[in-house]
Amino acid sequence: MFDRPQYGERAVLVHVNFTSRLDEEELQEFRELALSAGAEPIAVVTVARKKPDPKYLIGEAKAQEVRDYIRLADADSSDTDAGGVDPGGANIVLVDHCLTPAQERNLERFLQCRVQDRTGLILDIFAQRATTHEGRLQVELAQLQHLSTRLVRGWTHLERQKGGIGLRGPGETQLETDRRLIGLRIKQLTKRLDKVHNRRQQGRRARKKADIATVSLVGYTNAGKSTLFNRMTKANVFAQDKLFATLDPTLRRCDLGDNTAVILVDTVGFIRQLPHDLVEAFHSTLEETREASLLLHVIDASYSDSHSNILHVNDVLKEIGASEVPQIEVYNKIDRVGGHDQEGCKPRIDRDENGHAVRVWVSAHTGDGIELLLEAIKERVSGDMLHRWIRVAPTDGRLRSLIYENANVLRECIDNSGDIMLEIVISQKDLSLIQAQEGVKLENESDKQVINYCS
């Protein structure tokens, strides 16, 4: 293991490509990740392979090239360290790919330098950005889950307890001790996050009873979600032109006009190869996206390969179970696409064959198109809420409780047959969920106002 250097972190970047061409956009994104983590890139090594090398991932020849860059940087740096001046030199290697624990250890031994893969780099950025209690818990849990697979040979001075007269016994290796302590800490963090999850569920139930829809901002990192959030809600959350500027989710009321309002949620940005440890640890945060009434998929219109980013975001939404939530694509940063004289960057709403808003072009920076976006949200949210009468058997208390939990109940009465009649306002999504769980049939296809639940 190599200690964190006393001064800044000067990094050699290793970009691994298993396709036939070098993707400059991915390489630039990797540079921005390193800069967001506080590293100073001093060299970039690109690697093209058909398949990963089991020992070093990048192959021994490329590993030697990286070691040459490290030695060259050390040789070019100043040998003096008077007055606390940074002596320079490379002190970390960042690899734009996931490394196995064995590959990471082999590279560190060969390079004699700290090695961090893409997952560890993203976790380090998240650790710097976490400001709330929940965010810090989630990041620590993800870091420990990642670290638990990388403990082997992390210690050499306490590999096993000493033997000898009076000291013999089963003992416990330092590795076993570390694993046990990490396991205990993971259990503690999981219990704390379960409490956070329960509080979030209570908040969502309260918003449903108040008949307030939740709209969640999702999208690739640095697409401008926080700037758009500030523009729509008059909030002042942190927004900066860097990757993962937002980590902790923020909820604010957003007025749409005509006494209509929604709760707007600003969430963490997605990225390609999002670490699974993060997806698991951020379960309670990502649940705000999964349980939303509508998703605003924010897309950087000025990015040349925005289609690829859209696919990456949709893959993450599918992974967290939010792919079925209704979505509006919001093409942001149109002020960076040449000017308003071009067709592609005019503020507008694109509609499908049924007249539904599916795409809105805006600029969160200048405010162009924001009114159109609010109009599109209002159309989708208002059309999603249904006013229904529901018939429930007096013996079906579980179903009645489920309706109260997921709908806004306006009134309750008993008809002549003794059944309970509930007048509710409910979203189409929640109504479909109840119908699927309880085997609901429409009592009158022509009216569709009274729904009969068969136990």
CSV table of C-alpha atoms in Angstrom, one decimal, residues 145-396:
chain,number,residue,atom,x,y,z
A,145,GLN,CA,-18.0,-2.1,-0.1
A,146,HIS,CA,-15.3,-1.3,-2.7
A,147,LEU,CA,-12.5,-1.5,-0.2
A,148,SER,CA,-13.6,-4.9,1.2
A,149,THR,CA,-12.4,-6.7,-2.0
A,150,ARG,CA,-9.0,-5.0,-1.9
A,151,LEU,CA,-7.7,-5.8,1.5
A,152,VAL,CA,-5.4,-8.7,0.5
A,153,ARG,CA,-1.7,-7.7,1.0
A,154,GLY,CA,-2.8,-4.3,2.2
A,155,TRP,CA,-0.8,-5.1,5.3
A,156,THR,CA,2.6,-6.8,5.6
A,157,HIS,CA,3.8,-5.9,9.1
A,158,LEU,CA,0.9,-7.7,10.9
A,159,GLU,CA,0.3,-10.6,8.5
A,160,ARG,CA,-0.2,-13.0,11.4
A,161,GLN,CA,0.2,-13.0,15.2
A,162,LYS,CA,3.6,-14.2,16.4
A,163,GLY,CA,4.1,-17.7,17.6
A,164,GLY,CA,6.4,-18.8,20.4
A,165,ILE,CA,6.1,-19.9,24.0
A,166,GLY,CA,2.9,-18.4,25.5
A,167,LEU,CA,1.9,-16.9,22.2
A,168,ARG,CA,0.7,-19.9,20.3
A,169,GLY,CA,-3.0,-20.1,19.4
A,170,PRO,CA,-5.4,-19.7,16.6
A,171,GLY,CA,-4.8,-15.9,16.5
A,172,GLU,CA,-6.3,-13.6,13.9
A,173,THR,CA,-4.7,-12.2,10.9
A,174,GLN,CA,-4.7,-8.4,10.3
A,175,LEU,CA,-6.7,-9.1,7.1
A,176,GLU,CA,-9.4,-11.0,9.1
A,177,THR,CA,-9.5,-8.1,11.6
A,178,ASP,CA,-10.0,-5.6,8.9
A,179,ARG,CA,-12.7,-7.6,7.2
A,180,ARG,CA,-14.5,-8.0,10.5
A,181,LEU,CA,-14.4,-4.3,11.3
A,182,ILE,CA,-15.4,-3.3,7.8
A,183,GLY,CA,-18.3,-5.8,8.0
A,184,LEU,CA,-19.5,-4.3,11.3
A,185,ARG,CA,-19.3,-0.8,9.9
A,186,ILE,CA,-21.2,-1.7,6.8
A,187,LYS,CA,-24.0,-3.2,9.0
A,188,GLN,CA,-24.2,0.1,11.0
A,189,LEU,CA,-24.3,2.2,7.9
A,190,THR,CA,-27.0,0.0,6.3
A,191,LYS,CA,-29.2,0.4,9.5
A,192,ARG,CA,-28.8,4.2,9.4
A,193,LEU,CA,-29.6,4.4,5.7
A,194,ASP,CA,-32.7,2.2,6.3
A,195,LYS,CA,-33.9,4.9,8.7
A,196,VAL,CA,-33.3,7.6,6.0
A,197,HIS,CA,-35.2,5.4,3.6
A,198,ASN,CA,-38.2,5.3,5.9
A,199,ARG,CA,-38.2,9.1,6.4
A,200,ARG,CA,-38.2,9.6,2.6
A,201,GLN,CA,-41.1,7.2,2.3
A,202,GLN,CA,-43.1,9.2,4.8
A,203,GLY,CA,-42.3,12.4,2.9
A,204,ARG,CA,-43.5,10.8,-0.4
A,205,ARG,CA,-46.7,9.6,1.2
A,206,ALA,CA,-47.4,13.0,2.6
A,207,ARG,CA,-46.9,14.6,-0.9
A,208,LYS,CA,-49.3,12.0,-2.4
A,209,LYS,CA,-52.0,12.8,0.1
A,210,ALA,CA,-51.5,16.5,-0.6
A,211,ASP,CA,-52.0,15.7,-4.3
A,212,ILE,CA,-48.6,17.2,-5.3
A,213,ALA,CA,-46.7,15.5,-8.1
A,214,THR,CA,-43.0,14.9,-8.0
A,215,VAL,CA,-40.8,15.8,-11.0
A,216,SER,CA,-37.2,14.5,-10.9
A,217,LEU,CA,-34.4,15.9,-12.9
A,218,VAL,CA,-32.1,13.2,-14.3
A,219,GLY,CA,-29.4,13.2,-16.9
A,220,TYR,CA,-25.7,12.8,-17.7
A,221,THR,CA,-23.4,14.6,-15.3
A,222,ASN,CA,-22.6,18.2,-16.1
A,223,ALA,CA,-25.7,18.5,-18.4
A,224,GLY,CA,-26.9,21.6,-16.4
A,225,LYS,CA,-29.5,20.0,-14.1
A,226,SER,CA,-28.7,22.2,-11.1
A,227,THR,CA,-28.6,25.4,-13.1
A,228,LEU,CA,-32.0,24.4,-14.6
A,229,PHE,CA,-33.3,23.6,-11.1
A,230,ASN,CA,-32.2,27.0,-9.8
A,231,ARG,CA,-33.9,28.7,-12.7
A,232,MET,CA,-37.2,26.9,-12.2
A,233,THR,CA,-37.4,27.1,-8.4
A,234,LYS,CA,-35.5,30.4,-7.7
A,235,ALA,CA,-33.3,28.2,-5.4
A,236,ASN,CA,-29.6,28.7,-4.9
A,237,VAL,CA,-28.2,25.2,-4.9
A,238,PHE,CA,-24.5,24.7,-5.8
A,239,ALA,CA,-24.0,24.6,-9.6
A,240,GLN,CA,-20.7,24.6,-11.4
A,241,ASP,CA,-19.3,23.5,-14.8
A,242,LYS,CA,-17.7,20.3,-13.5
A,243,LEU,CA,-18.5,16.7,-13.2
A,244,PHE,CA,-20.7,15.6,-10.2
A,245,ALA,CA,-21.1,19.2,-8.9
A,246,THR,CA,-24.4,17.9,-7.3
A,247,LEU,CA,-24.4,14.9,-5.0
A,248,ASP,CA,-27.1,15.3,-2.4
A,249,PRO,CA,-30.7,15.5,-3.7
A,250,THR,CA,-32.6,18.8,-3.2
A,251,LEU,CA,-36.4,19.2,-3.2
A,252,ARG,CA,-38.1,22.5,-3.9
A,253,ARG,CA,-41.6,23.6,-4.8
A,254,CYS,CA,-42.0,24.7,-8.4
A,255,ASP,CA,-45.1,26.8,-9.4
A,256,LEU,CA,-46.5,26.0,-12.8
A,257,GLY,CA,-49.3,28.7,-12.8
A,258,ASP,CA,-53.1,28.5,-12.3
A,259,ASN,CA,-52.6,27.3,-8.7
A,260,THR,CA,-50.7,24.2,-9.9
A,261,ALA,CA,-47.4,23.2,-8.4
A,262,VAL,CA,-45.0,20.3,-8.3
A,263,ILE,CA,-42.1,19.2,-6.2
A,264,LEU,CA,-38.9,19.4,-8.3
A,265,VAL,CA,-36.0,17.1,-7.3
A,266,ASP,CA,-32.4,17.8,-8.3
A,267,THR,CA,-30.5,14.5,-8.3
A,268,VAL,CA,-26.9,13.3,-8.9
A,269,GLY,CA,-25.8,13.0,-12.5
A,270,PHE,CA,-25.2,9.7,-14.2
A,271,ILE,CA,-22.1,8.6,-16.1
A,272,ARG,CA,-21.0,5.7,-18.2
A,273,GLN,CA,-19.8,2.7,-16.2
A,274,LEU,CA,-21.5,4.0,-13.0
A,275,PRO,CA,-20.1,1.9,-10.2
A,276,HIS,CA,-22.5,-0.7,-8.9
A,277,ASP,CA,-21.4,0.0,-5.3
A,278,LEU,CA,-22.8,3.6,-5.8
A,279,VAL,CA,-26.1,2.4,-7.2
A,280,GLU,CA,-26.5,0.1,-4.2
A,281,ALA,CA,-25.4,2.6,-1.6
A,282,PHE,CA,-27.5,5.4,-3.1
A,283,HIS,CA,-30.7,3.3,-3.1
A,284,SER,CA,-32.7,5.8,-1.0
A,285,THR,CA,-31.6,8.8,-3.1
A,286,LEU,CA,-32.3,7.1,-6.4
A,287,GLU,CA,-35.7,6.0,-5.1
A,288,GLU,CA,-36.8,9.7,-5.5
A,289,THR,CA,-36.3,9.1,-9.2
A,290,ARG,CA,-38.0,5.7,-9.3
A,291,GLU,CA,-41.1,7.0,-7.4
A,292,ALA,CA,-41.4,10.3,-9.4
A,293,SER,CA,-44.5,11.2,-11.4
A,294,LEU,CA,-42.4,12.5,-14.3
A,295,LEU,CA,-38.7,12.6,-15.2
A,296,LEU,CA,-37.1,15.6,-16.9
A,297,HIS,CA,-34.2,14.0,-18.8
A,298,VAL,CA,-31.7,16.9,-19.2
A,299,ILE,CA,-29.5,16.6,-22.2
A,300,ASP,CA,-26.5,18.8,-23.2
A,301,ALA,CA,-27.5,20.1,-26.6
A,302,SER,CA,-24.0,21.4,-27.3
A,303,TYR,CA,-22.3,18.0,-26.7
A,304,SER,CA,-21.4,16.3,-30.0
A,305,ASP,CA,-22.2,12.8,-28.9
A,306,SER,CA,-25.4,13.5,-26.9
A,307,HIS,CA,-27.1,10.4,-28.3
A,308,SER,CA,-24.5,8.2,-26.5
A,309,ASN,CA,-25.1,10.0,-23.2
A,310,ILE,CA,-28.9,9.5,-23.6
A,311,LEU,CA,-28.4,5.8,-24.0
A,312,HIS,CA,-26.1,5.7,-20.9
A,313,VAL,CA,-28.7,7.5,-18.8
A,314,ASN,CA,-31.5,5.3,-20.0
A,315,ASP,CA,-29.4,2.2,-19.1
A,316,VAL,CA,-29.0,3.5,-15.5
A,317,LEU,CA,-32.7,4.3,-15.3
A,318,LYS,CA,-33.4,0.7,-16.3
A,319,GLU,CA,-31.0,-0.6,-13.7
A,320,ILE,CA,-32.6,1.3,-10.8
A,321,GLY,CA,-36.2,0.4,-12.0
A,322,ALA,CA,-37.2,3.8,-13.3
A,323,SER,CA,-37.4,3.1,-17.0
A,324,GLU,CA,-41.3,3.0,-16.9
A,325,VAL,CA,-41.6,6.5,-15.4
A,326,PRO,CA,-43.0,9.0,-18.0
A,327,GLN,CA,-40.2,11.2,-19.4
A,328,ILE,CA,-39.7,14.5,-21.2
A,329,GLU,CA,-36.3,15.2,-22.8
A,330,VAL,CA,-35.0,18.7,-22.1
A,331,TYR,CA,-32.3,19.8,-24.5
A,332,ASN,CA,-30.3,22.3,-22.4
A,333,LYS,CA,-27.5,24.8,-23.3
A,334,ILE,CA,-29.1,25.8,-26.7
A,335,ASP,CA,-27.3,29.2,-26.2
A,336,ARG,CA,-24.0,27.3,-26.9
A,337,VAL,CA,-25.2,25.9,-30.3
A,338,GLY,CA,-24.4,28.7,-32.7
A,339,GLY,CA,-27.2,31.2,-32.1
A,340,HIS,CA,-31.0,31.4,-32.4
A,341,ASP,CA,-30.9,31.8,-36.2
A,342,GLN,CA,-30.3,28.0,-36.4
A,343,GLU,CA,-33.3,25.7,-36.3
A,344,GLY,CA,-31.8,23.2,-33.8
A,345,CYS,CA,-31.3,25.8,-31.0
A,346,LYS,CA,-34.6,27.7,-31.0
A,347,PRO,CA,-36.7,27.4,-27.8
A,348,ARG,CA,-39.6,25.1,-28.7
A,349,ILE,CA,-41.7,22.1,-27.7
A,350,ASP,CA,-41.6,19.0,-29.9
A,351,ARG,CA,-44.8,16.8,-29.7
A,352,ASP,CA,-45.6,13.3,-30.8
A,353,GLU,CA,-48.4,12.2,-33.1
A,354,ASN,CA,-50.9,12.4,-30.1
A,355,GLY,CA,-49.9,16.0,-29.3
A,356,HIS,CA,-48.0,15.1,-26.1
A,357,ALA,CA,-44.9,17.1,-25.3
A,358,VAL,CA,-41.9,14.8,-25.6
A,359,ARG,CA,-39.0,17.2,-26.1
A,360,VAL,CA,-38.3,20.8,-25.0
A,361,TRP,CA,-35.4,23.0,-26.1
A,362,VAL,CA,-34.2,25.5,-23.4
A,363,SER,CA,-31.3,27.4,-22.0
A,364,ALA,CA,-31.0,27.3,-18.2
A,365,HIS,CA,-28.3,29.9,-18.4
A,366,THR,CA,-30.3,32.6,-20.2
A,367,GLY,CA,-33.8,31.5,-19.3
A,368,ASP,CA,-34.9,30.9,-22.9
A,369,GLY,CA,-37.6,28.3,-23.2
A,370,ILE,CA,-38.3,27.9,-19.4
A,371,GLU,CA,-41.9,29.0,-19.8
A,372,LEU,CA,-42.4,26.3,-22.5
A,373,LEU,CA,-40.9,23.7,-20.2
A,374,LEU,CA,-43.3,24.7,-17.4
A,375,GLU,CA,-46.2,24.4,-19.8
A,376,ALA,CA,-45.1,20.9,-20.9
A,377,ILE,CA,-44.7,19.8,-17.3
A,378,LYS,CA,-48.2,21.1,-16.5
A,379,GLU,CA,-49.7,19.3,-19.4
A,380,ARG,CA,-48.1,16.0,-18.5
A,381,VAL,CA,-48.7,16.2,-14.8
A,382,SER,CA,-52.4,17.4,-15.0
A,383,GLY,CA,-53.2,14.6,-17.6
A,384,ASP,CA,-51.7,12.0,-15.3
A,385,MET,CA,-54.0,12.5,-12.4
A,386,LEU,CA,-57.3,10.6,-12.4
A,387,HIS,CA,-60.5,11.3,-10.5
A,388,ARG,CA,-62.2,8.0,-9.6
A,389,TRP,CA,-64.8,6.3,-7.4
A,390,ILE,CA,-63.6,3.0,-6.0
A,391,ARG,CA,-65.7,0.2,-4.5
A,392,VAL,CA,-64.1,-1.8,-1.7
A,393,ALA,CA,-65.5,-4.8,0.2
A,394,PRO,CA,-66.0,-4.0,3.9
A,395,THR,CA,-63.8,-7.1,4.8
A,396,ASP,CA,-60.8,-6.0,2.6
